[in-house]
C-alpha cells in the first residue's frame, strides 16, 4: 500500500499541492505534519512508523519534506529498508525499491544537503556584511520600551496571570517571554 507524508513548516503554508500529488500517486492514506523540517520528532512521522508494514511504500512529494539533512534521510531509508518498506519521492522521481532508485536517492540527498549548506553560507555572509555596515538583523520589537517594562513589572510582581498580561498588552505569550 502507498502511504503518503506531507509537511509544511508554518500554518500559513498550504498542503493542497502535496496532498493532490500524493492522492494522484495512489496513496490510500496521507499523514500530515505542520512543523519545521528541523524538528526531528514530528507527530506525523511517528504515526507513519506505526502505519507502515513490510511491502508498503512511503510516498513523499519531495525528499526535503521527510528530512532536512542527508543523515536524517539516510536514517529513514535505512529504517525503511530494514522493515521491507520502499520510499518514493515524486518530484525527484526516486523509488528505492530498485537498485538504481537507491543510488539516485543517495545522489539527490547529497546534492540537497549541499544546496542547503550553500544557502546557509550565503545567508551568514549577508548578515556579516550587514553588521559591518551597522545593520542588525533582529525583528522590530512588538512592544514599546515603556509597555515592555510595565509587562515585566506585572509579571515579576505576580499581580496578574501571564494570560491576563498578554490580553492587557495585546500580545501573545511568545512575545511576552521573548
mmCIF file of C-alpha atoms in Angstrom:
data_model
loop_
_atom_site.group_PDB
_atom_site.id
_atom_site.type_symbol
_atom_site.label_atom_id
_atom_site.label_comp_id
_atom_site.label_asym_id
_atom_site.label_seq_id
_atom_site.Cartn_x
_atom_site.Cartn_y
_atom_site.Cartn_z
ATOM 1 C CA UNK A 1 0.000 0.000 0.000
ATOM 2 C CA UNK A 2 1.154 3.550 -0.723
ATOM 3 C CA UNK A 3 1.089 5.804 2.334
ATOM 4 C CA UNK A 4 1.801 9.494 1.804
ATOM 5 C CA UNK A 5 3.527 12.000 4.041
ATOM 6 C CA UNK A 6 3.104 15.758 3.605
ATOM 7 C CA UNK A 7 4.690 18.522 5.645
ATOM 8 C CA UNK A 8 4.602 22.294 5.761
ATOM 9 C CA UNK A 9 6.757 24.417 8.044
ATOM 10 C CA UNK A 10 4.165 27.007 9.064
ATOM 11 C CA UNK A 11 0.407 27.223 9.486
ATOM 12 C CA UNK A 12 0.309 29.839 6.706
ATOM 13 C CA UNK A 13 1.605 27.363 4.124
ATOM 14 C CA UNK A 14 -0.826 25.171 2.231
ATOM 15 C CA UNK A 15 -0.758 21.397 1.855
ATOM 16 C CA UNK A 16 -3.067 21.137 -1.173
ATOM 17 C CA UNK A 17 -0.289 20.757 -3.773
ATOM 18 C CA UNK A 18 1.388 17.949 -1.827
ATOM 19 C CA UNK A 19 -1.859 16.206 -0.937
ATOM 20 C CA UNK A 20 -3.158 16.324 -4.518
ATOM 21 C CA UNK A 21 0.103 14.861 -5.854
ATOM 22 C CA UNK A 22 0.115 12.111 -3.214
ATOM 23 C CA UNK A 23 -3.506 11.222 -3.933
ATOM 24 C CA UNK A 24 -2.795 11.153 -7.672
ATOM 25 C CA UNK A 25 0.181 8.833 -6.978
ATOM 26 C CA UNK A 26 -2.213 6.324 -5.395
ATOM 27 C CA UNK A 27 -1.754 6.933 -1.676
ATOM 28 C CA UNK A 28 -4.530 5.335 0.352
ATOM 29 C CA UNK A 29 -3.620 7.330 3.459
ATOM 30 C CA UNK A 30 -1.863 10.673 3.810
ATOM 31 C CA UNK A 31 -0.319 11.771 7.093
ATOM 32 C CA UNK A 32 0.331 15.491 7.603
ATOM 33 C CA UNK A 33 2.715 17.484 9.794
ATOM 34 C CA UNK A 34 2.677 21.252 10.285
ATOM 35 C CA UNK A 35 6.145 21.662 11.762
ATOM 36 C CA UNK A 36 9.600 22.753 10.642
ATOM 37 C CA UNK A 37 11.762 20.146 8.990
ATOM 38 C CA UNK A 38 14.480 20.946 11.505
ATOM 39 C CA UNK A 39 12.358 19.355 14.231
ATOM 40 C CA UNK A 40 13.382 15.702 14.381
ATOM 41 C CA UNK A 41 10.440 14.448 16.458
ATOM 42 C CA UNK A 42 7.325 15.043 14.373
ATOM 43 C CA UNK A 43 3.948 13.515 15.304
ATOM 44 C CA UNK A 44 3.161 12.613 11.702
ATOM 45 C CA UNK A 45 6.413 10.717 11.280
ATOM 46 C CA UNK A 46 5.729 8.753 14.457
ATOM 47 C CA UNK A 47 2.293 7.891 13.053
ATOM 48 C CA UNK A 48 3.861 6.884 9.723
ATOM 49 C CA UNK A 49 6.141 4.419 11.509
ATOM 50 C CA UNK A 50 3.094 2.861 13.172
ATOM 51 C CA UNK A 51 1.161 2.565 9.891
ATOM 52 C CA UNK A 52 3.828 1.241 7.530
ATOM 53 C CA UNK A 53 4.226 -2.501 7.091
ATOM 54 C CA UNK A 54 6.605 -4.633 5.031
ATOM 55 C CA UNK A 55 5.755 -4.315 1.339
ATOM 56 C CA UNK A 56 4.313 -0.794 1.752
ATOM 57 C CA UNK A 57 5.820 2.283 0.135
ATOM 58 C CA UNK A 58 6.190 5.654 1.830
ATOM 59 C CA UNK A 59 5.473 8.377 -0.725
ATOM 60 C CA UNK A 60 6.624 11.985 -0.300
ATOM 61 C CA UNK A 61 6.220 14.951 -2.607
ATOM 62 C CA UNK A 62 9.892 15.897 -2.179
ATOM 63 C CA UNK A 63 12.722 14.440 -0.110
ATOM 64 C CA UNK A 64 13.040 17.627 1.951
ATOM 65 C CA UNK A 65 9.529 17.010 3.313
ATOM 66 C CA UNK A 66 10.872 13.873 5.030
ATOM 67 C CA UNK A 67 14.243 15.074 6.315
ATOM 68 C CA UNK A 68 16.421 18.186 6.245
ATOM 69 C CA UNK A 69 19.830 16.542 6.279
ATOM 70 C CA UNK A 70 21.392 13.661 4.424
ATOM 71 C CA UNK A 71 21.853 11.992 7.811
ATOM 72 C CA UNK A 72 18.087 12.174 8.521
ATOM 73 C CA UNK A 73 17.202 10.869 5.072
ATOM 74 C CA UNK A 74 19.702 8.016 5.212
ATOM 75 C CA UNK A 75 18.442 7.078 8.675
ATOM 76 C CA UNK A 76 14.907 6.951 7.296
ATOM 77 C CA UNK A 77 15.880 4.927 4.223
ATOM 78 C CA UNK A 78 17.870 2.503 6.395
ATOM 79 C CA UNK A 79 14.889 2.024 8.703
ATOM 80 C CA UNK A 80 12.545 1.602 5.732
ATOM 81 C CA UNK A 81 14.872 -0.960 4.103
ATOM 82 C CA UNK A 82 15.186 -2.883 7.387
ATOM 83 C CA UNK A 83 11.379 -3.032 7.634
ATOM 84 C CA UNK A 84 10.971 -4.040 3.958
ATOM 85 C CA UNK A 85 9.330 -0.730 3.033
ATOM 86 C CA UNK A 86 10.071 1.326 -0.080
ATOM 87 C CA UNK A 87 10.429 5.097 -0.432
ATOM 88 C CA UNK A 88 9.106 7.037 -3.392
ATOM 89 C CA UNK A 89 9.727 10.740 -3.965
ATOM 90 C CA UNK A 90 7.508 12.255 -6.618
ATOM 91 C CA UNK A 91 9.476 15.396 -7.509
ATOM 92 C CA UNK A 92 12.892 13.731 -7.646
ATOM 93 C CA UNK A 93 11.376 10.629 -9.339
ATOM 94 C CA UNK A 94 13.064 8.267 -6.907
ATOM 95 C CA UNK A 95 11.845 4.811 -5.964
ATOM 96 C CA UNK A 96 14.128 2.917 -3.568
ATOM 97 C CA UNK A 97 12.541 -0.413 -4.402
ATOM 98 C CA UNK A 98 15.081 -0.660 -7.260
ATOM 99 C CA UNK A 99 18.910 -0.544 -7.123
ATOM 100 C CA UNK A 100 19.022 2.474 -9.447
ATOM 101 C CA UNK A 101 16.437 4.216 -7.267
ATOM 102 C CA UNK A 102 18.630 3.670 -4.207
ATOM 103 C CA UNK A 103 21.647 5.147 -5.993
ATOM 104 C CA UNK A 104 19.624 8.097 -7.244
ATOM 105 C CA UNK A 105 18.329 8.708 -3.708
ATOM 106 C CA UNK A 106 21.835 8.955 -2.272
ATOM 107 C CA UNK A 107 22.977 11.320 -5.035
ATOM 108 C CA UNK A 108 19.945 13.618 -4.672
ATOM 109 C CA UNK A 109 20.186 13.606 -0.885
ATOM 110 C CA UNK A 110 23.837 14.667 -1.051
ATOM 111 C CA UNK A 111 23.043 17.436 -3.553
ATOM 112 C CA UNK A 112 20.106 18.692 -1.471
ATOM 113 C CA UNK A 113 22.269 18.948 1.643
ATOM 114 C CA UNK A 114 24.994 20.703 -0.358
ATOM 115 C CA UNK A 115 22.423 23.243 -1.595
ATOM 116 C CA UNK A 116 21.172 23.900 1.966
ATOM 117 C CA UNK A 117 24.737 24.451 3.159
ATOM 118 C CA UNK A 118 25.382 26.935 0.346
ATOM 119 C CA UNK A 119 22.221 28.847 1.263
ATOM 120 C CA UNK A 120 23.284 28.923 4.927
ATOM 121 C CA UNK A 121 26.753 30.196 3.987
ATOM 122 C CA UNK A 122 25.283 32.933 1.771
ATOM 123 C CA UNK A 123 22.841 33.967 4.488
ATOM 124 C CA UNK A 124 25.590 34.149 7.116
ATOM 125 C CA UNK A 125 27.828 36.140 4.739
ATOM 126 C CA UNK A 126 24.965 38.567 4.079
ATOM 127 C CA UNK A 127 24.308 39.008 7.804
ATOM 128 C CA UNK A 128 28.015 39.612 8.492
ATOM 129 C CA UNK A 129 28.161 42.201 5.698
ATOM 130 C CA UNK A 130 25.051 43.932 7.089
ATOM 131 C CA UNK A 131 26.578 44.041 10.599
ATOM 132 C CA UNK A 132 29.762 45.604 9.186
ATOM 133 C CA UNK A 133 27.540 48.336 7.686
ATOM 134 C CA UNK A 134 25.905 48.820 11.109
ATOM 135 C CA UNK A 135 22.653 46.970 10.455
ATOM 136 C CA UNK A 136 21.275 44.449 12.914
ATOM 137 C CA UNK A 137 19.144 41.577 11.625
ATOM 138 C CA UNK A 138 16.699 41.354 14.532
ATOM 139 C CA UNK A 139 12.973 41.742 14.106
ATOM 140 C CA UNK A 140 11.497 45.002 15.344
ATOM 141 C CA UNK A 141 10.139 44.774 18.899
ATOM 142 C CA UNK A 142 6.364 44.461 19.201
ATOM 143 C CA UNK A 143 6.185 46.411 22.442
ATOM 144 C CA UNK A 144 7.441 49.937 23.008
ATOM 145 C CA UNK A 145 10.082 50.073 25.766
ATOM 146 C CA UNK A 146 7.633 51.563 28.304
ATOM 147 C CA UNK A 147 4.989 48.892 27.701
ATOM 148 C CA UNK A 148 7.639 46.204 27.763
ATOM 149 C CA UNK A 149 8.909 47.442 31.138
ATOM 150 C CA UNK A 150 5.345 47.519 32.515
ATOM 151 C CA UNK A 151 4.670 43.953 31.321
ATOM 152 C CA UNK A 152 7.873 42.750 33.003
ATOM 153 C CA UNK A 153 6.916 44.545 36.237
ATOM 154 C CA UNK A 154 3.459 42.939 36.243
ATOM 155 C CA UNK A 155 4.975 39.540 35.569
ATOM 156 C CA UNK A 156 7.623 39.834 38.279
ATOM 157 C CA UNK A 157 5.133 41.182 40.821
ATOM 158 C CA UNK A 158 2.817 38.242 40.063
ATOM 159 C CA UNK A 159 -0.104 40.698 40.089
ATOM 160 C CA UNK A 160 -1.686 39.126 37.013
ATOM 161 C CA UNK A 161 -1.505 35.805 35.206
ATOM 162 C CA UNK A 162 0.525 35.543 32.016
ATOM 163 C CA UNK A 163 -2.722 35.268 30.061
ATOM 164 C CA UNK A 164 -4.084 38.442 31.665
ATOM 165 C CA UNK A 165 -0.883 40.364 30.962
ATOM 166 C CA UNK A 166 -0.934 39.247 27.335
ATOM 167 C CA UNK A 167 -4.592 40.234 26.905
ATOM 168 C CA UNK A 168 -3.986 43.611 28.538
ATOM 169 C CA UNK A 169 -0.938 44.351 26.345
ATOM 170 C CA UNK A 170 -2.454 42.829 23.196
ATOM 171 C CA UNK A 171 0.436 40.410 22.714
ATOM 172 C CA UNK A 172 0.999 36.663 22.578
ATOM 173 C CA UNK A 173 2.640 34.584 25.282
ATOM 174 C CA UNK A 174 5.628 34.090 22.978
ATOM 175 C CA UNK A 175 6.082 37.867 22.668
ATOM 176 C CA UNK A 176 5.878 38.282 26.437
ATOM 177 C CA UNK A 177 8.506 35.612 27.061
ATOM 178 C CA UNK A 178 10.914 36.897 24.374
#
